[in-house]
Amino acid sequence: VQLVESGGGLVQTGDSLRLSCAASGFTEDYGAIGWFRHAPGKEREEIACLSGGRIYYADSVKGRFTISSDNAKNTVYLQMNALKPEDTAVYYCAADDSVFLGSCLWGSLYDFWGQGTQVSVSS
């Protein structure tokens, strides 16, 4: 299984970015896929995820970030609007074969991770 993130960069406060995660190598469709981020000096933070037809968002990004998928392309997107300096982090895509029965916002549930893409938001 391979997850490849792209779309990160340096932007200003209030700007938008769209991250992409291209998934490959799953025998069947992935069961769950999500976005997480890790800022220096902080713990890994959940952002948003899809599993079993359900979508979950962390409170910190609700109303600003949107997760979506293009199954034909095996790609998941994270549209990020109204970016703030505190959104600066390395953003990771994670996926798993299993459909999670409850919330999919737990990073420890995922077996597969991408290499990450840096998002930097200047004030």
CSV table of N, CA, C and O in Angstrom, one decimal:
chain,number,residue,atom,x,y,z
A,1,VAL,N,0.8,-1.2,0.0
A,1,VAL,CA,0.0,0.0,0.0
A,1,VAL,C,0.9,1.2,0.0
A,1,VAL,O,1.9,1.3,0.7
A,2,GLN,N,0.5,2.2,-0.8
A,2,GLN,CA,1.3,3.4,-0.9
A,2,GLN,C,0.3,4.6,-0.8
A,2,GLN,O,-0.7,4.6,-1.5
A,3,LEU,N,0.6,5.6,0.0
A,3,LEU,CA,-0.1,6.8,0.1
A,3,LEU,C,0.8,8.0,-0.2
A,3,LEU,O,1.8,8.1,0.4
A,4,VAL,N,0.4,8.8,-1.2
A,4,VAL,CA,1.3,9.9,-1.6
A,4,VAL,C,0.5,11.2,-1.5
A,4,VAL,O,-0.4,11.4,-2.2
A,5,GLU,N,1.0,12.0,-0.6
A,5,GLU,CA,0.4,13.4,-0.4
A,5,GLU,C,1.0,14.4,-1.3
A,5,GLU,O,2.2,14.3,-1.6
A,6,SER,N,0.2,15.4,-1.6
A,6,SER,CA,0.8,16.5,-2.4
A,6,SER,C,-0.1,17.7,-2.1
A,6,SER,O,-1.2,17.6,-1.6
A,7,GLY,N,0.4,18.9,-2.5
A,7,GLY,CA,-0.4,20.1,-2.4
A,7,GLY,C,0.0,21.1,-1.3
A,7,GLY,O,-0.6,22.1,-1.2
A,8,GLY,N,0.9,20.7,-0.5
A,8,GLY,CA,1.3,21.6,0.6
A,8,GLY,C,2.1,22.8,0.0
A,8,GLY,O,2.5,22.8,-1.1
A,9,GLY,N,2.4,23.7,0.9
A,9,GLY,CA,3.1,24.9,0.5
A,9,GLY,C,3.1,26.0,1.5
A,9,GLY,O,2.6,25.8,2.6
A,10,LEU,N,3.6,27.1,1.1
A,10,LEU,CA,3.6,28.3,2.0
A,10,LEU,C,2.6,29.3,1.5
A,10,LEU,O,2.6,29.7,0.4
A,11,VAL,N,1.7,29.6,2.4
A,11,VAL,CA,0.6,30.6,2.1
A,11,VAL,C,0.5,31.6,3.2
A,11,VAL,O,1.1,31.5,4.3
A,12,GLN,N,-0.4,32.6,3.0
A,12,GLN,CA,-0.6,33.6,4.0
A,12,GLN,C,-1.9,33.3,4.7
A,12,GLN,O,-2.8,32.6,4.3
A,13,THR,N,-2.1,34.0,5.9
A,13,THR,CA,-3.3,33.8,6.7
A,13,THR,C,-4.5,34.2,5.8
A,13,THR,O,-4.5,35.2,5.1
A,14,GLY,N,-5.5,33.3,5.9
A,14,GLY,CA,-6.7,33.5,5.1
A,14,GLY,C,-6.8,32.8,3.7
A,14,GLY,O,-7.8,32.7,3.1
A,15,ASP,N,-5.6,32.4,3.3
A,15,ASP,CA,-5.5,31.7,2.0
A,15,ASP,C,-6.1,30.3,2.1
A,15,ASP,O,-6.5,29.8,3.2
A,16,SER,N,-6.2,29.6,0.9
A,16,SER,CA,-6.7,28.3,0.8
A,16,SER,C,-5.7,27.4,0.2
A,16,SER,O,-4.8,27.8,-0.6
A,17,LEU,N,-5.7,26.1,0.5
A,17,LEU,CA,-4.9,25.1,-0.1
A,17,LEU,C,-5.8,23.8,-0.2
A,17,LEU,O,-6.7,23.6,0.6
A,18,ARG,N,-5.4,23.0,-1.2
A,18,ARG,CA,-6.1,21.7,-1.4
A,18,ARG,C,-5.0,20.6,-1.4
A,18,ARG,O,-4.1,20.6,-2.3
A,19,LEU,N,-5.0,19.8,-0.4
A,19,LEU,CA,-4.1,18.6,-0.3
A,19,LEU,C,-4.8,17.4,-1.0
A,19,LEU,O,-6.0,17.2,-1.0
A,20,SER,N,-3.9,16.6,-1.6
A,20,SER,CA,-4.3,15.4,-2.3
A,20,SER,C,-3.6,14.2,-1.7
A,20,SER,O,-2.4,14.3,-1.3
A,21,CYS,N,-4.3,13.1,-1.6
A,21,CYS,CA,-3.7,11.8,-1.2
A,21,CYS,C,-4.1,10.7,-2.2
A,21,CYS,O,-5.2,10.3,-2.2
A,22,ALA,N,-3.1,10.3,-2.9
A,22,ALA,CA,-3.3,9.2,-3.9
A,22,ALA,C,-3.0,7.9,-3.2
A,22,ALA,O,-1.9,7.7,-2.8
A,23,ALA,N,-4.0,7.0,-3.2
A,23,ALA,CA,-3.8,5.7,-2.5
A,23,ALA,C,-3.7,4.6,-3.6
A,23,ALA,O,-4.4,4.6,-4.6
A,24,SER,N,-2.8,3.7,-3.4
A,24,SER,CA,-2.6,2.6,-4.3
A,24,SER,C,-2.2,1.3,-3.5
A,24,SER,O,-1.7,1.4,-2.4
A,25,GLY,N,-2.5,0.2,-4.1
A,25,GLY,CA,-2.0,-1.1,-3.5
A,25,GLY,C,-3.0,-1.8,-2.7
A,25,GLY,O,-2.8,-2.9,-2.2
A,26,PHE,N,-4.2,-1.2,-2.5
A,26,PHE,CA,-5.2,-1.9,-1.7
A,26,PHE,C,-5.8,-3.0,-2.6
A,26,PHE,O,-6.1,-2.8,-3.8
A,27,THR,N,-6.0,-4.2,-2.0
A,27,THR,CA,-6.7,-5.3,-2.7
A,27,THR,C,-8.1,-4.9,-3.1
A,27,THR,O,-8.5,-5.2,-4.3
A,28,GLU,N,-8.8,-4.3,-2.2
A,28,GLU,CA,-10.1,-3.8,-2.5
A,28,GLU,C,-10.0,-2.3,-2.1
A,28,GLU,O,-9.0,-1.8,-1.8
A,29,ASP,N,-11.1,-1.6,-2.1
A,29,ASP,CA,-11.1,-0.2,-1.7
A,29,ASP,C,-10.7,-0.1,-0.2
A,29,ASP,O,-11.0,-1.0,0.6
A,30,TYR,N,-10.1,1.0,0.2
A,30,TYR,CA,-9.7,1.2,1.6
A,30,TYR,C,-11.0,1.3,2.4
A,30,TYR,O,-12.0,1.7,1.9
A,31,GLY,N,-10.9,0.9,3.6
A,31,GLY,CA,-12.1,1.0,4.5
A,31,GLY,C,-12.2,2.3,5.2
A,31,GLY,O,-13.3,2.8,5.5
A,32,ALA,N,-11.0,2.9,5.5
A,32,ALA,CA,-11.0,4.2,6.2
A,32,ALA,C,-9.8,5.0,5.7
A,32,ALA,O,-8.8,4.4,5.4
A,33,ILE,N,-10.0,6.3,5.6
A,33,ILE,CA,-8.9,7.2,5.2
A,33,ILE,C,-9.1,8.5,5.9
A,33,ILE,O,-10.2,9.0,6.0
A,34,GLY,N,-8.0,9.1,6.3
A,34,GLY,CA,-8.1,10.3,7.0
A,34,GLY,C,-6.8,11.2,6.9
A,34,GLY,O,-5.8,10.8,6.3
A,35,TRP,N,-7.0,12.4,7.4
A,35,TRP,CA,-5.9,13.4,7.4
A,35,TRP,C,-5.5,13.7,8.8
A,35,TRP,O,-6.4,13.9,9.7
A,36,PHE,N,-4.3,13.8,9.1
A,36,PHE,CA,-3.7,14.1,10.4
A,36,PHE,C,-2.6,15.2,10.2
A,36,PHE,O,-2.1,15.3,9.1
A,37,ARG,N,-2.3,15.8,11.3
A,37,ARG,CA,-1.2,16.8,11.1
A,37,ARG,C,-0.3,16.8,12.4
A,37,ARG,O,-0.7,16.4,13.5
A,38,HIS,N,1.0,17.2,12.2
A,38,HIS,CA,1.9,17.1,13.3
A,38,HIS,C,2.7,18.4,13.2
A,38,HIS,O,3.5,18.6,12.3
A,39,ALA,N,2.6,19.3,14.2
A,39,ALA,CA,3.4,20.5,14.3
A,39,ALA,C,4.5,20.3,15.3
A,39,ALA,O,4.4,19.5,16.2
A,40,PRO,N,5.6,21.0,15.1
A,40,PRO,CA,6.8,20.9,16.0
A,40,PRO,C,6.4,21.2,17.4
A,40,PRO,O,5.7,22.2,17.7
A,41,GLY,N,6.8,20.3,18.3
A,41,GLY,CA,6.5,20.5,19.7
A,41,GLY,C,5.1,20.1,20.2
A,41,GLY,O,4.8,20.3,21.3
A,42,LYS,N,4.3,19.6,19.2
A,42,LYS,CA,3.0,19.3,19.6
A,42,LYS,C,2.7,17.8,19.2
A,42,LYS,O,3.4,17.2,18.5
A,43,GLU,N,1.7,17.2,19.8
A,43,GLU,CA,1.3,15.9,19.5
A,43,GLU,C,0.6,15.9,18.1
A,43,GLU,O,0.0,16.9,17.7
A,44,ARG,N,0.6,14.7,17.5
A,44,ARG,CA,-0.2,14.5,16.3
A,44,ARG,C,-1.6,14.8,16.5
A,44,ARG,O,-2.2,14.4,17.5
A,45,GLU,N,-2.2,15.5,15.6
A,45,GLU,CA,-3.6,15.9,15.7
A,45,GLU,C,-4.5,15.4,14.6
A,45,GLU,O,-4.1,15.4,13.4
A,46,GLU,N,-5.6,14.9,14.9
A,46,GLU,CA,-6.6,14.4,13.9
A,46,GLU,C,-7.2,15.6,13.2
A,46,GLU,O,-7.4,16.7,13.8
A,47,ILE,N,-7.5,15.5,11.9
A,47,ILE,CA,-8.2,16.5,11.1
A,47,ILE,C,-9.5,16.1,10.6
A,47,ILE,O,-10.5,16.7,11.0
A,48,ALA,N,-9.6,15.1,9.8
A,48,ALA,CA,-10.8,14.7,9.2
A,48,ALA,C,-10.6,13.3,8.6
A,48,ALA,O,-9.5,12.8,8.4
A,49,CYS,N,-11.7,12.5,8.5
A,49,CYS,CA,-11.6,11.2,8.0
A,49,CYS,C,-12.9,10.7,7.4
A,49,CYS,O,-14.0,11.3,7.6
A,50,LEU,N,-12.8,9.7,6.6
A,50,LEU,CA,-14.0,9.0,5.9
A,50,LEU,C,-13.9,7.5,6.3
A,50,LEU,O,-12.8,6.9,6.1
A,51,SER,N,-15.1,7.0,6.6
A,51,SER,CA,-15.1,5.5,6.8
A,51,SER,C,-16.6,5.1,6.9
A,51,SER,O,-17.4,5.7,7.6
A,52,GLY,N,-16.9,4.0,6.1
A,52,GLY,CA,-18.2,3.5,6.1
A,52,GLY,C,-19.3,4.5,5.7
A,52,GLY,O,-20.4,4.5,6.2
A,53,GLY,N,-18.9,5.4,4.8
A,53,GLY,CA,-19.9,6.4,4.4
A,53,GLY,C,-20.0,7.6,5.3
A,53,GLY,O,-20.9,8.5,5.1
A,54,ARG,N,-19.3,7.6,6.4
A,54,ARG,CA,-19.4,8.7,7.4
A,54,ARG,C,-18.2,9.6,7.3
A,54,ARG,O,-17.1,9.1,7.0
A,55,ILE,N,-18.4,10.8,7.6
A,55,ILE,CA,-17.3,11.8,7.7
A,55,ILE,C,-17.2,12.4,9.1
A,55,ILE,O,-18.2,12.7,9.7
A,56,TYR,N,-16.0,12.5,9.5
A,56,TYR,CA,-15.7,13.1,10.8
A,56,TYR,C,-14.7,14.3,10.7
A,56,TYR,O,-13.8,14.2,9.9
A,57,TYR,N,-14.9,15.3,11.5
A,57,TYR,CA,-14.0,16.4,11.5
A,57,TYR,C,-13.7,16.7,12.9
A,57,TYR,O,-14.5,16.6,13.8
A,58,ALA,N,-12.4,17.1,13.1
A,58,ALA,CA,-12.0,17.7,14.4
A,58,ALA,C,-12.6,19.0,14.6
A,58,ALA,O,-12.8,19.8,13.6
A,59,ASP,N,-12.9,19.4,15.8
A,59,ASP,CA,-13.6,20.7,16.1
A,59,ASP,C,-12.7,21.8,15.6
A,59,ASP,O,-13.3,22.9,15.2
A,60,SER,N,-11.4,21.7,15.7
A,60,SER,CA,-10.5,22.8,15.3
A,60,SER,C,-10.6,23.2,13.8
A,60,SER,O,-10.2,24.3,13.5
A,61,VAL,N,-11.2,22.3,13.0
A,61,VAL,CA,-11.2,22.6,11.6
A,61,VAL,C,-12.6,22.6,11.0
A,61,VAL,O,-12.8,22.9,9.8
A,62,LYS,N,-13.6,22.3,11.8
A,62,LYS,CA,-15.0,22.3,11.3
A,62,LYS,C,-15.4,23.7,10.7
A,62,LYS,O,-15.1,24.7,11.3
A,63,GLY,N,-16.0,23.6,9.6
A,63,GLY,CA,-16.4,24.9,8.9
A,63,GLY,C,-15.3,25.5,8.0
A,63,GLY,O,-15.6,26.4,7.2
A,64,ARG,N,-14.0,25.0,8.2
A,64,ARG,CA,-12.9,25.5,7.4
A,64,ARG,C,-12.4,24.5,6.4
A,64,ARG,O,-12.0,24.8,5.3
A,65,PHE,N,-12.3,23.3,6.9
A,65,PHE,CA,-11.7,22.2,6.1
A,65,PHE,C,-12.8,21.2,5.6
A,65,PHE,O,-13.8,21.0,6.3
A,66,THR,N,-12.6,20.7,4.4
A,66,THR,CA,-13.5,19.7,3.8
A,66,THR,C,-12.8,18.5,3.3
A,66,THR,O,-11.9,18.7,2.5
A,67,ILE,N,-13.2,17.3,3.7
A,67,ILE,CA,-12.6,16.1,3.1
A,67,ILE,C,-13.5,15.6,2.0
A,67,ILE,O,-14.7,15.6,2.2
A,68,SER,N,-12.9,15.1,1.0
A,68,SER,CA,-13.7,14.5,-0.1
A,68,SER,C,-12.9,13.4,-0.8
A,68,SER,O,-11.7,13.4,-0.6
A,69,SER,N,-13.6,12.6,-1.6
A,69,SER,CA,-12.9,11.5,-2.3
A,69,SER,C,-13.3,11.4,-3.7
A,69,SER,O,-14.5,11.7,-4.1
A,70,ASP,N,-12.4,11.0,-4.6
A,70,ASP,CA,-12.7,10.6,-5.9
A,70,ASP,C,-12.3,9.2,-6.1
A,70,ASP,O,-11.2,8.8,-6.3
A,71,ASN,N,-13.3,8.3,-6.0
A,71,ASN,CA,-13.1,6.9,-6.0
A,71,ASN,C,-12.5,6.4,-7.3
A,71,ASN,O,-11.7,5.4,-7.3
A,72,ALA,N,-12.8,7.0,-8.4
A,72,ALA,CA,-12.3,6.6,-9.7
A,72,ALA,C,-10.8,6.9,-9.7
A,72,ALA,O,-10.1,6.1,-10.4
A,73,LYS,N,-10.3,7.8,-9.0
A,73,LYS,CA,-8.9,8.2,-9.0
A,73,LYS,C,-8.2,7.6,-7.7
A,73,LYS,O,-7.0,7.8,-7.6
A,74,ASN,N,-9.0,7.0,-6.9
A,74,ASN,CA,-8.4,6.5,-5.6
A,74,ASN,C,-7.7,7.7,-4.9
A,74,ASN,O,-6.5,7.5,-4.3
A,75,THR,N,-8.3,8.8,-4.9
A,75,THR,CA,-7.6,10.0,-4.3
A,75,THR,C,-8.6,10.7,-3.3
A,75,THR,O,-9.8,10.8,-3.6
A,76,VAL,N,-8.0,11.1,-2.2
A,76,VAL,CA,-8.8,11.8,-1.2
A,76,VAL,C,-8.2,13.2,-1.1
A,76,VAL,O,-7.0,13.4,-1.2
A,77,TYR,N,-9.1,14.2,-0.9
A,77,TYR,CA,-8.7,15.6,-0.9
A,77,TYR,C,-9.0,16.2,0.5
A,77,TYR,O,-9.9,15.8,1.2
A,78,LEU,N,-8.2,17.2,0.8
A,78,LEU,CA,-8.5,18.0,2.0
A,78,LEU,C,-8.5,19.5,1.5
A,78,LEU,O,-7.4,20.0,1.2
A,79,GLN,N,-9.7,20.0,1.4
A,79,GLN,CA,-9.7,21.5,1.0
A,79,GLN,C,-9.6,22.3,2.3
A,79,GLN,O,-10.5,22.1,3.2
A,80,MET,N,-8.7,23.2,2.4
A,80,MET,CA,-8.4,24.0,3.6
A,80,MET,C,-8.6,25.4,3.2
A,80,MET,O,-7.9,26.0,2.4
A,81,ASN,N,-9.6,26.0,3.9
A,81,ASN,CA,-9.9,27.4,3.7
A,81,ASN,C,-9.6,28.2,4.9
A,81,ASN,O,-9.6,27.7,6.0
A,82,ALA,N,-9.5,29.5,4.8
A,82,ALA,CA,-9.3,30.4,5.9
A,82,ALA,C,-8.2,30.0,6.8
A,82,ALA,O,-8.3,29.8,8.0
A,83,LEU,N,-7.1,29.7,6.2
A,83,LEU,CA,-5.9,29.1,6.9
A,83,LEU,C,-5.4,30.1,7.9
A,83,LEU,O,-5.4,31.3,7.7
A,84,LYS,N,-4.9,29.5,9.0
A,84,LYS,CA,-4.4,30.3,10.1
A,84,LYS,C,-2.9,29.9,10.4
A,84,LYS,O,-2.6,28.7,10.1
A,85,PRO,N,-2.1,30.7,11.0
A,85,PRO,CA,-0.8,30.3,11.4
A,85,PRO,C,-0.7,29.0,12.2
A,85,PRO,O,0.2,28.2,12.0
A,86,GLU,N,-1.7,28.8,13.0
A,86,GLU,CA,-1.7,27.6,13.9
A,86,GLU,C,-2.0,26.3,13.1
A,86,GLU,O,-2.0,25.2,13.6
A,87,ASP,N,-2.4,26.5,11.8
A,87,ASP,CA,-2.6,25.3,10.9
A,87,ASP,C,-1.2,24.8,10.4
A,87,ASP,O,-1.2,23.8,9.7
A,88,THR,N,-0.2,25.5,10.6
A,88,THR,CA,1.2,25.1,10.1
A,88,THR,C,1.6,23.8,10.7
A,88,THR,O,1.6,23.6,12.0
A,89,ALA,N,1.9,22.9,9.9
A,89,ALA,CA,2.2,21.5,10.3
A,89,ALA,C,2.6,20.7,9.1
A,89,ALA,O,2.4,21.1,8.0
A,90,VAL,N,3.1,19.5,9.4
A,90,VAL,CA,3.2,18.5,8.3
A,90,VAL,C,1.9,17.7,8.3
A,90,VAL,O,1.4,17.2,9.4
A,91,TYR,N,1.3,17.6,7.2
A,91,TYR,CA,0.0,16.9,7.0
A,91,TYR,C,0.2,15.5,6.5
A,91,TYR,O,0.8,15.4,5.4
A,92,TYR,N,-0.4,14.6,7.1
A,92,TYR,CA,-0.3,13.2,6.7
A,92,TYR,C,-1.6,12.6,6.3
A,92,TYR,O,-2.6,12.9,7.0
A,93,CYS,N,-1.6,11.7,5.3
A,93,CYS,CA,-2.7,10.9,5.0
A,93,CYS,C,-2.5,9.5,5.5
A,93,CYS,O,-1.4,9.0,5.5
A,94,ALA,N,-3.6,8.9,6.1
A,94,ALA,CA,-3.5,7.6,6.6
A,94,ALA,C,-4.7,6.8,6.1
A,94,ALA,O,-5.8,7.4,5.9
A,95,ALA,N,-4.5,5.5,6.0
A,95,ALA,CA,-5.6,4.6,5.5
A,95,ALA,C,-5.5,3.3,6.1
A,95,ALA,O,-4.5,2.9,6.6
A,96,ASP,N,-6.6,2.6,6.0
A,96,ASP,CA,-6.7,1.2,6.6
A,96,ASP,C,-7.6,0.4,5.7
A,96,ASP,O,-8.6,0.9,5.1
A,97,ASP,N,-7.4,-0.9,5.8
A,97,ASP,CA,-8.3,-1.8,5.0
A,97,ASP,C,-9.7,-1.9,5.7
A,97,ASP,O,-10.7,-2.1,5.0
A,98,SER,N,-9.8,-1.7,7.0
A,98,SER,CA,-11.0,-1.9,7.8
A,98,SER,C,-11.9,-0.7,7.7
A,98,SER,O,-11.4,0.4,7.7
A,99,VAL,N,-13.2,-0.9,7.8
A,99,VAL,CA,-14.2,0.1,8.0
A,99,VAL,C,-14.3,0.2,9.5
A,99,VAL,O,-14.6,-0.8,10.2
A,100,PHE,N,-14.1,1.4,10.1
A,100,PHE,CA,-14.2,1.6,11.5
A,100,PHE,C,-15.6,1.8,11.9
A,100,PHE,O,-16.3,2.6,11.3
A,101,LEU,N,-16.1,1.1,12.9
A,101,LEU,CA,-17.5,1.2,13.3
A,101,LEU,C,-17.8,2.5,14.0
A,101,LEU,O,-18.9,3.0,13.9
A,102,GLY,N,-16.8,3.0,14.7
A,102,GLY,CA,-17.1,4.3,15.4
A,102,GLY,C,-16.3,5.4,14.6
A,102,GLY,O,-16.1,5.4,13.4
A,103,SER,N,-15.9,6.4,15.4
A,103,SER,CA,-15.1,7.5,14.8
A,103,SER,C,-13.8,7.0,14.2
A,103,SER,O,-13.2,6.1,14.7
A,104,CYS,N,-13.5,7.6,13.1
A,104,CYS,CA,-12.2,7.2,12.4
A,104,CYS,C,-11.1,8.2,12.7
A,104,CYS,O,-10.1,8.3,12.0
A,105,LEU,N,-11.3,9.1,13.7
A,105,LEU,CA,-10.4,10.2,14.0
A,105,LEU,C,-9.3,9.7,15.0
A,105,LEU,O,-8.7,10.6,15.6
A,106,TRP,N,-9.0,8.4,15.1
A,106,TRP,CA,-8.0,7.9,16.0
A,106,TRP,C,-6.8,7.5,15.1
A,106,TRP,O,-6.9,6.5,14.4
A,107,GLY,N,-5.7,8.2,15.1
A,107,GLY,CA,-4.6,7.8,14.3
A,107,GLY,C,-4.0,6.4,14.6
A,107,GLY,O,-3.5,5.7,13.7
A,108,SER,N,-4.2,5.9,15.8
A,108,SER,CA,-3.6,4.6,16.1
A,108,SER,C,-4.4,3.5,15.4
A,108,SER,O,-3.9,2.3,15.4
A,109,LEU,N,-5.5,3.8,14.8
A,109,LEU,CA,-6.3,2.7,14.2
A,109,LEU,C,-5.7,2.4,12.8
A,109,LEU,O,-6.0,1.4,12.2
A,110,TYR,N,-4.9,3.3,12.2
A,110,TYR,CA,-4.5,3.2,10.8
A,110,TYR,C,-3.2,2.4,10.7
A,110,TYR,O,-2.2,2.6,11.4
A,111,ASP,N,-3.2,1.5,9.7
A,111,ASP,CA,-2.0,0.8,9.4
A,111,ASP,C,-1.0,1.4,8.4
A,111,ASP,O,0.2,1.1,8.4
A,112,PHE,N,-1.6,2.3,7.5
A,112,PHE,CA,-0.8,2.8,6.4
A,112,PHE,C,-0.7,4.3,6.5
A,112,PHE,O,-1.8,5.0,6.7
A,113,TRP,N,0.5,4.9,6.3
A,113,TRP,CA,0.7,6.3,6.4
A,113,TRP,C,1.5,6.8,5.2
A,113,TRP,O,2.4,6.1,4.7
A,114,GLY,N,1.2,8.0,4.8
A,114,GLY,CA,2.0,8.7,3.7
A,114,GLY,C,3.2,9.3,4.3
A,114,GLY,O,3.4,9.3,5.5
A,115,GLN,N,4.0,10.0,3.5
A,115,GLN,CA,5.3,10.6,3.9
A,115,GLN,C,5.0,12.0,4.4
A,115,GLN,O,5.9,12.6,5.1
A,116,GLY,N,3.9,12.6,4.2
A,116,GLY,CA,3.6,13.9,4.7
A,116,GLY,C,3.9,15.0,3.7
A,116,GLY,O,4.7,14.9,2.8
A,117,THR,N,3.1,16.1,3.9
A,117,THR,CA,3.4,17.3,3.1
A,117,THR,C,3.3,18.5,4.0
A,117,THR,O,2.4,18.6,4.8
A,118,GLN,N,4.3,19.4,3.8
A,118,GLN,CA,4.4,20.6,4.7
A,118,GLN,C,3.4,21.7,4.3
A,118,GLN,O,3.3,22.1,3.1
A,119,VAL,N,2.7,22.2,5.3
A,119,VAL,CA,1.8,23.3,5.1
A,119,VAL,C,2.3,24.4,6.1
A,119,VAL,O,2.4,24.2,7.3
A,120,SER,N,2.6,25.6,5.5
A,120,SER,CA,3.1,26.7,6.4
A,120,SER,C,2.2,27.9,6.1
A,120,SER,O,2.1,28.3,4.9
A,121,VAL,N,1.7,28.5,7.2
A,121,VAL,CA,0.8,29.6,7.0
A,121,VAL,C,1.5,30.8,7.7
A,121,VAL,O,1.7,30.8,8.9
A,122,SER,N,1.8,31.9,7.0
A,122,SER,CA,2.5,33.0,7.6
A,122,SER,C,1.4,34.0,8.0
A,122,SER,O,0.3,34.1,7.4
A,123,SER,N,1.8,34.8,9.0
A,123,SER,CA,0.8,35.8,9.6
A,123,SER,C,1.0,37.1,8.9
A,123,SER,O,1.9,37.3,8.1
